[in-house]
Tab-separated table of C-alpha atoms in Angstrom:
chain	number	residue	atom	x	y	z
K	1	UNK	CA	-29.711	30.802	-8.088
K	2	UNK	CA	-31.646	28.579	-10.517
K	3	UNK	CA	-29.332	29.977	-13.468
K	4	UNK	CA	-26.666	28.884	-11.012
K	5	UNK	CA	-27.789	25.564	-10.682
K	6	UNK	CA	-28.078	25.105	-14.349
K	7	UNK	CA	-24.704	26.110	-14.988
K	8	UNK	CA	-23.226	23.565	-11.814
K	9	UNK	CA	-25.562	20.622	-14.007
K	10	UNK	CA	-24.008	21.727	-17.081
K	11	UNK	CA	-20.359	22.142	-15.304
K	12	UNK	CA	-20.616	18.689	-14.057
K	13	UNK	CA	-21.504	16.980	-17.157
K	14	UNK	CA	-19.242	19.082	-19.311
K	15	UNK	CA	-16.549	17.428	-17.007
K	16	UNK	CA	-17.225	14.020	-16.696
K	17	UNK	CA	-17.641	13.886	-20.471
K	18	UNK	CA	-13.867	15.296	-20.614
K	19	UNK	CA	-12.546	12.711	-17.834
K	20	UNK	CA	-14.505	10.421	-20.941
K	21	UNK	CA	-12.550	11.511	-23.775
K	22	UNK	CA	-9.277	11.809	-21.999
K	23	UNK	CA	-9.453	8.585	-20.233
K	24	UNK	CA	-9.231	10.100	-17.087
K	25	UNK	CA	-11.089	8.243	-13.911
K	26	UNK	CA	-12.824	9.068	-10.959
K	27	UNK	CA	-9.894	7.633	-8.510
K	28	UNK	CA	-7.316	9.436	-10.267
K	29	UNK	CA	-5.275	12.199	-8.209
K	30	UNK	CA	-5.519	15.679	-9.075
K	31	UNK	CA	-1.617	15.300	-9.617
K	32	UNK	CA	-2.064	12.845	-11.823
K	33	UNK	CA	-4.333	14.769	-14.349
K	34	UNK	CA	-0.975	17.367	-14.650
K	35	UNK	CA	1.725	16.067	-16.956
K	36	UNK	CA	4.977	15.197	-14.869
K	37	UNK	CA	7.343	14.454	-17.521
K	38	UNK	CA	9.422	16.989	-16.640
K	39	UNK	CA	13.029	17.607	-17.510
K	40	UNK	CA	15.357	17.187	-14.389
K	41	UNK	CA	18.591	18.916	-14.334
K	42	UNK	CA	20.034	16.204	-11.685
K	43	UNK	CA	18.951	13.652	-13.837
K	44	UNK	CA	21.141	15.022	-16.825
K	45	UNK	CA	23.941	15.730	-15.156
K	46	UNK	CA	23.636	11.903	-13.696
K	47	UNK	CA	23.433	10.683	-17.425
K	48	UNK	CA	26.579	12.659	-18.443
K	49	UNK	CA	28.380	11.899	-15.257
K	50	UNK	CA	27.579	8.250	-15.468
K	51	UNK	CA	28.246	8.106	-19.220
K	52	UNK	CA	31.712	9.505	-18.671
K	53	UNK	CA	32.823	7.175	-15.867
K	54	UNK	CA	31.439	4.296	-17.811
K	55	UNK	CA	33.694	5.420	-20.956
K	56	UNK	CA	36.442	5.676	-18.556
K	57	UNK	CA	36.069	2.255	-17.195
K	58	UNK	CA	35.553	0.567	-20.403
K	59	UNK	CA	38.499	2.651	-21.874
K	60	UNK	CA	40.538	0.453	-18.816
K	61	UNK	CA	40.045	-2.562	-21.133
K	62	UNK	CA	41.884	-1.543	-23.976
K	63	UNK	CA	45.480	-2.347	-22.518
K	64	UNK	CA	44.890	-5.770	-22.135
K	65	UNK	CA	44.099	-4.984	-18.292
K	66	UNK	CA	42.497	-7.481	-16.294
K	67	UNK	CA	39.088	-7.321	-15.006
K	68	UNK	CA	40.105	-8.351	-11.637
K	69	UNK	CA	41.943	-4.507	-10.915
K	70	UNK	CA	39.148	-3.041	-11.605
K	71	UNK	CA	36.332	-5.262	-10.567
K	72	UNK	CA	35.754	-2.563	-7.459
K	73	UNK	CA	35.355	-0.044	-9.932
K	74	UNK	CA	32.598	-2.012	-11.853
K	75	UNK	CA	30.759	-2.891	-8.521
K	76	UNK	CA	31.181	0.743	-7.805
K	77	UNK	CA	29.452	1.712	-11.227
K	78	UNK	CA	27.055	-1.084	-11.494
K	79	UNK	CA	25.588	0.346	-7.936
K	80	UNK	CA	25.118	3.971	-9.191
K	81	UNK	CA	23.592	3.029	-12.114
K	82	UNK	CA	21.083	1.054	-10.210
K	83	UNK	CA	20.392	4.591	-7.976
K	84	UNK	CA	20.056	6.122	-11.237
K	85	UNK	CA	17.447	3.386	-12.197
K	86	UNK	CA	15.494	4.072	-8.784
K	87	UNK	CA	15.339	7.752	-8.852
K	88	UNK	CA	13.966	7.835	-12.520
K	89	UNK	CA	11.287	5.159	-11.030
K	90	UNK	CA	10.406	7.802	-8.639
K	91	UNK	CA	9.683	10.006	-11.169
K	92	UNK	CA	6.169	9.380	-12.562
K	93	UNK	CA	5.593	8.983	-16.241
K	94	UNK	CA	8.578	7.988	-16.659
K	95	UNK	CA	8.766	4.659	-18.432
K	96	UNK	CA	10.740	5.363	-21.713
K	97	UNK	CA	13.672	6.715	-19.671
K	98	UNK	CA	13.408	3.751	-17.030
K	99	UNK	CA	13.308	0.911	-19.670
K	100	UNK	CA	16.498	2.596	-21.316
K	101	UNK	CA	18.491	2.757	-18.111
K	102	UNK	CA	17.730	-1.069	-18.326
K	103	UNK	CA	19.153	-1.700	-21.447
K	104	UNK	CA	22.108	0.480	-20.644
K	105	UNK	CA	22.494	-1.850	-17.513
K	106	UNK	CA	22.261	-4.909	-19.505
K	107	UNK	CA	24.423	-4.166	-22.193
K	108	UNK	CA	26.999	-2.936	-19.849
K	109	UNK	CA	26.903	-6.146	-17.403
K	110	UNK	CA	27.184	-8.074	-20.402
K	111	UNK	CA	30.225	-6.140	-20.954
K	112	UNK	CA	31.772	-6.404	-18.028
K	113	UNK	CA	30.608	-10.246	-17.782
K	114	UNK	CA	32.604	-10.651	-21.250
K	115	UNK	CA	35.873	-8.823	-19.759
K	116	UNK	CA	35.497	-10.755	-16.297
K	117	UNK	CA	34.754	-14.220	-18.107
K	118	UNK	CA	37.547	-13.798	-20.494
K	119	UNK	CA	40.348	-11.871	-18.216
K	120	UNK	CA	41.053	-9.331	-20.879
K	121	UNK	CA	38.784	-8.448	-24.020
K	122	UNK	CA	40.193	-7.354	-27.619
K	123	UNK	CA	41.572	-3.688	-27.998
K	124	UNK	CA	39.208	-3.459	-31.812
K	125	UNK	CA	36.269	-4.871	-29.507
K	126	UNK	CA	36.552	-2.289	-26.654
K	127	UNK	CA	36.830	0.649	-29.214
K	128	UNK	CA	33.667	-0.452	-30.773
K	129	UNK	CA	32.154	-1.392	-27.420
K	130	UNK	CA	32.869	2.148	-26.187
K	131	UNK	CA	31.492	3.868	-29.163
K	132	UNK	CA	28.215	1.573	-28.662
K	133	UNK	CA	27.948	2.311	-25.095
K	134	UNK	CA	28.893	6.091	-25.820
K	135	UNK	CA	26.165	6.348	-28.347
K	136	UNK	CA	23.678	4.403	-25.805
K	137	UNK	CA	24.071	7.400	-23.099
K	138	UNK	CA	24.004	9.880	-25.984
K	139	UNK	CA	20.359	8.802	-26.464
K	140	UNK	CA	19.118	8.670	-22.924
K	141	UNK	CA	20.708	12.360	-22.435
K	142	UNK	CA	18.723	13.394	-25.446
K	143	UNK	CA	15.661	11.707	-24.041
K	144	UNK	CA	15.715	13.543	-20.947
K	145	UNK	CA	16.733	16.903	-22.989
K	146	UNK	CA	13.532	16.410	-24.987
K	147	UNK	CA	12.004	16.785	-22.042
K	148	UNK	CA	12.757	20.545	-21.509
K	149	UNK	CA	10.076	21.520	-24.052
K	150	UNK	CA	7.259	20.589	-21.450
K	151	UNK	CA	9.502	21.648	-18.467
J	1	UNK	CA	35.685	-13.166	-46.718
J	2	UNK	CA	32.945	-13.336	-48.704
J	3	UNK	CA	31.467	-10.623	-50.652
J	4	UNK	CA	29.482	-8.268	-47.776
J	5	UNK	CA	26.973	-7.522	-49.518
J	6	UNK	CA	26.504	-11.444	-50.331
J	7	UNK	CA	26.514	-12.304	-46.637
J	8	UNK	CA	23.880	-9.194	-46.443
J	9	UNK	CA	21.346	-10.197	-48.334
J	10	UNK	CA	21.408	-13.739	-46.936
J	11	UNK	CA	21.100	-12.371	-43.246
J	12	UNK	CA	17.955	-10.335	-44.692
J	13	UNK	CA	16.578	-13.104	-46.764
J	14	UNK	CA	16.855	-15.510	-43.452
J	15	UNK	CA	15.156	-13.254	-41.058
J	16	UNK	CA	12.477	-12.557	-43.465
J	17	UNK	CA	11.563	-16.338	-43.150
J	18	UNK	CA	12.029	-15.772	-39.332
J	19	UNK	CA	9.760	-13.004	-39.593
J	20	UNK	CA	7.271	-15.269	-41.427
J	21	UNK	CA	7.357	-18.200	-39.689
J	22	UNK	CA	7.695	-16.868	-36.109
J	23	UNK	CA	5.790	-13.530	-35.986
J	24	UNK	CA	2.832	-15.411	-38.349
J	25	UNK	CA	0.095	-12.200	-38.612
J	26	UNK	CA	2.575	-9.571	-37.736
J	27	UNK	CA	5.180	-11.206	-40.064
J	28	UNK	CA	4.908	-7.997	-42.654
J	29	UNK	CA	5.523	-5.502	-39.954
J	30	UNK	CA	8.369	-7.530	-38.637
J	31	UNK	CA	9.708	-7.825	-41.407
J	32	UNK	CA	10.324	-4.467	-42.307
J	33	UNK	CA	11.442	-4.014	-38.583
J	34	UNK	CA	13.885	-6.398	-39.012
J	35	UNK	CA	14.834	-4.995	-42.573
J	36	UNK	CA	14.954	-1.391	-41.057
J	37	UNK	CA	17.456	-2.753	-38.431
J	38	UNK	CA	19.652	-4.471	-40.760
J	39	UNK	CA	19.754	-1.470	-43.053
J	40	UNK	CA	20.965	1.166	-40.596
J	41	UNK	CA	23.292	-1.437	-39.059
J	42	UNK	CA	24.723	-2.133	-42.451
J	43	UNK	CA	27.903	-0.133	-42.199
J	44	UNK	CA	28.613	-1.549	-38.128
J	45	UNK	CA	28.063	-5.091	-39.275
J	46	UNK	CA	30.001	-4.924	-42.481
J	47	UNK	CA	32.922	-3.215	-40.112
J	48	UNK	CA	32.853	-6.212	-37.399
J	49	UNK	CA	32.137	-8.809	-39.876
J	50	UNK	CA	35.766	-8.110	-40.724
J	51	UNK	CA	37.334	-7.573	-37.752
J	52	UNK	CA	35.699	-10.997	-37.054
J	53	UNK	CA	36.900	-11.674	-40.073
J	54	UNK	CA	40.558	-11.203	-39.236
J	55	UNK	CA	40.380	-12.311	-35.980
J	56	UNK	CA	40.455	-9.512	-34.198
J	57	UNK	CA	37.210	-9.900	-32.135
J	58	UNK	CA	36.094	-13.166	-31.438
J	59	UNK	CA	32.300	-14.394	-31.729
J	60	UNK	CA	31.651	-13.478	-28.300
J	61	UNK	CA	32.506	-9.961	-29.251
J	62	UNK	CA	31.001	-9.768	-31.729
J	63	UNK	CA	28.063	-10.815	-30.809
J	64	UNK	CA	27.848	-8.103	-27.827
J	65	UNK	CA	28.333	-5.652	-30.472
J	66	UNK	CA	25.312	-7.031	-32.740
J	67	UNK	CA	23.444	-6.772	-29.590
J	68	UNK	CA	24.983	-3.469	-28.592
J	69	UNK	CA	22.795	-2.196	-32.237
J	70	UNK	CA	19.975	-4.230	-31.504
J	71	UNK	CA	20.087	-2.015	-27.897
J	72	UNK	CA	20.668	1.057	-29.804
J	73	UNK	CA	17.492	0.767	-31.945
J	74	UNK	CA	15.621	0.186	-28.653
J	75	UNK	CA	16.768	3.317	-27.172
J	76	UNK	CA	15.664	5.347	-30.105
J	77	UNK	CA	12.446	3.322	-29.930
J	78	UNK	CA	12.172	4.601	-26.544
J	79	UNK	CA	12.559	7.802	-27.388
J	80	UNK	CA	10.670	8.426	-29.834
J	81	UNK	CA	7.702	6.126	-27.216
J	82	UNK	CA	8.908	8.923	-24.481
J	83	UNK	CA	8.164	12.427	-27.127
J	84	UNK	CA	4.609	10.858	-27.850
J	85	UNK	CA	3.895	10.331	-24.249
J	86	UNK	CA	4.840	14.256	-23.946
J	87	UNK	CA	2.862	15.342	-26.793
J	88	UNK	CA	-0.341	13.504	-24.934
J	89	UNK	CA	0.589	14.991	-21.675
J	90	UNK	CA	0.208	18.744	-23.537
J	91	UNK	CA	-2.500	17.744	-24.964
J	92	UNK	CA	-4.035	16.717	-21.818
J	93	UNK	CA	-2.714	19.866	-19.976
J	94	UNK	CA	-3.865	22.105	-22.335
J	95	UNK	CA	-7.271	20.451	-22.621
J	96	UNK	CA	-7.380	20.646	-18.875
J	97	UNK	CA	-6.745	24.555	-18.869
J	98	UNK	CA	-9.389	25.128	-21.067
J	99	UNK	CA	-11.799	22.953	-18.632
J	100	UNK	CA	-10.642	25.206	-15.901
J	101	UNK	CA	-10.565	28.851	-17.359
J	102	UNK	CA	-14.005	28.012	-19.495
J	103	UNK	CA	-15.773	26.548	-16.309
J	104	UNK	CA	-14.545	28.936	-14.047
J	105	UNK	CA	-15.613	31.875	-15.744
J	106	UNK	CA	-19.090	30.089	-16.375
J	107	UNK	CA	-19.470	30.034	-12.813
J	108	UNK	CA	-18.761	33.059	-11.814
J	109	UNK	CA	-20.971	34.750	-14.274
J	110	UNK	CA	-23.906	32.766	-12.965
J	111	UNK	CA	-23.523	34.174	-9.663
């Protein structure tokens, strides 16, 4: 029993000096001390799916069409990206992938501000725009495929 | 249009003295930021500086599509922000495996 107790002494110290080095505090969760960067197959498939209807809807500008036939189908978008946005907040540890959603949704309300402020936007503009936009979801879905090597 | 690579150098050479006189003590790492930008933009900006050029984008456009790079260098800043934060996390779960099986196996034997 008194070997026992040396070993609890020696247990104890040996981890509090870890939660030291690792940076780990006392009022941290058990869950917390697991990494949760995970990859998420739903969250892929929402990148791909949302890449492709953004491509699609951008794609719309090239005829000279005007923003207001498809302003529903911007609102529409605009909403499911913002979904998107809350369920990769919901995932913890998360931040890289959150921030890029962001700048996804900025670039592509700016977008969509330029076509809506304008009427119609320049067919050599929207092919660059899409390949910009397209290369934008290209690197989140990478991101979150990244993630399979800890998932 | 003048010479590209003209117009390139004086885009660099200005946001070098951005660099300097706005980032003051960081100014050498933001200006190789800036240069590191410019240089793997070089090819995009030489492409709309002519459609600009020719009037077939307008400064509006192409200014979303200067931005559009700037947002595409974030996104690979991200991700690159996003592998270290994994390579921590296996660190850490590795580390806390060891804790477990080492500690665990200490205990037992001193029962």
């Amino acid at each position: 029993m008194k070997r026992f107790r040396k070993h609890s002494a020696w247990l104890a110290l040996s981890l509090a000096s870890f939660s030291m080095i690792l940076g780990f505090s006392s009022c941290e969760t058990a869950g917390n001390l697991l990494s949760s960067t995970r990859f998420s197959q739903a969250a892929y498939d929402t990148d791909k799916g949302l890449k492709d209807e953004s491509l699609a809807l951008i794609g719309k500008a090239k005829g000279r069409t005007s923003y207001s036939s498809v302003a529903a189908d911007v609102e529409a978008l605009m909403q499911k990206i913002d979904s998107a946005i809350s369920a990769e907040k919901a995932r913890t540890k998360n931040d890289p992938t959150v921030a890029q959603w962001q700048t996804i949704k900025s670039q592509l309300s700016h977008f969509f501000d330029l076509w809506k402020t304008k009427g119609t936007l320049s067919p050599a503009f929207v092919d660059e725009g899409k390949n910009q936009v397209s290369g934008l979801f290209d690197t989140l879905i990478r991101t979150e495929e990244d993630k399979r090597a800890t998932g | 249009m003048a010479n590209f690579n003209q117009v390139f150098d004086d885009i660099k050479d200005q946001v070098g003295g951005l660099a300097e006189k706005d980032l003051k003590d960081f100014s050498s790492q933001g200006k190789e930021d800036a240069e590191a930008f410019l240089n793997q933009s070089r090819g995009k900006l030489e492409k709309w500086m002519q459609l600009l050029a020719e009037k077939k984008i307008d400064e509006d456009e192409f200014r979303w599509l200067v931005e559009s790079q700037k947002a595409a260098a974030q996104m690979e800043a991200l991700r690159k922000a996003n592998a270290g934060t994994m390579q921590i996390e296996k660190f850490r779960d590795s580390v806390v495996e060891i804790v477990v099986k080492v500690a665990v196996t200490a205990a037992i034997a001193a029962i």
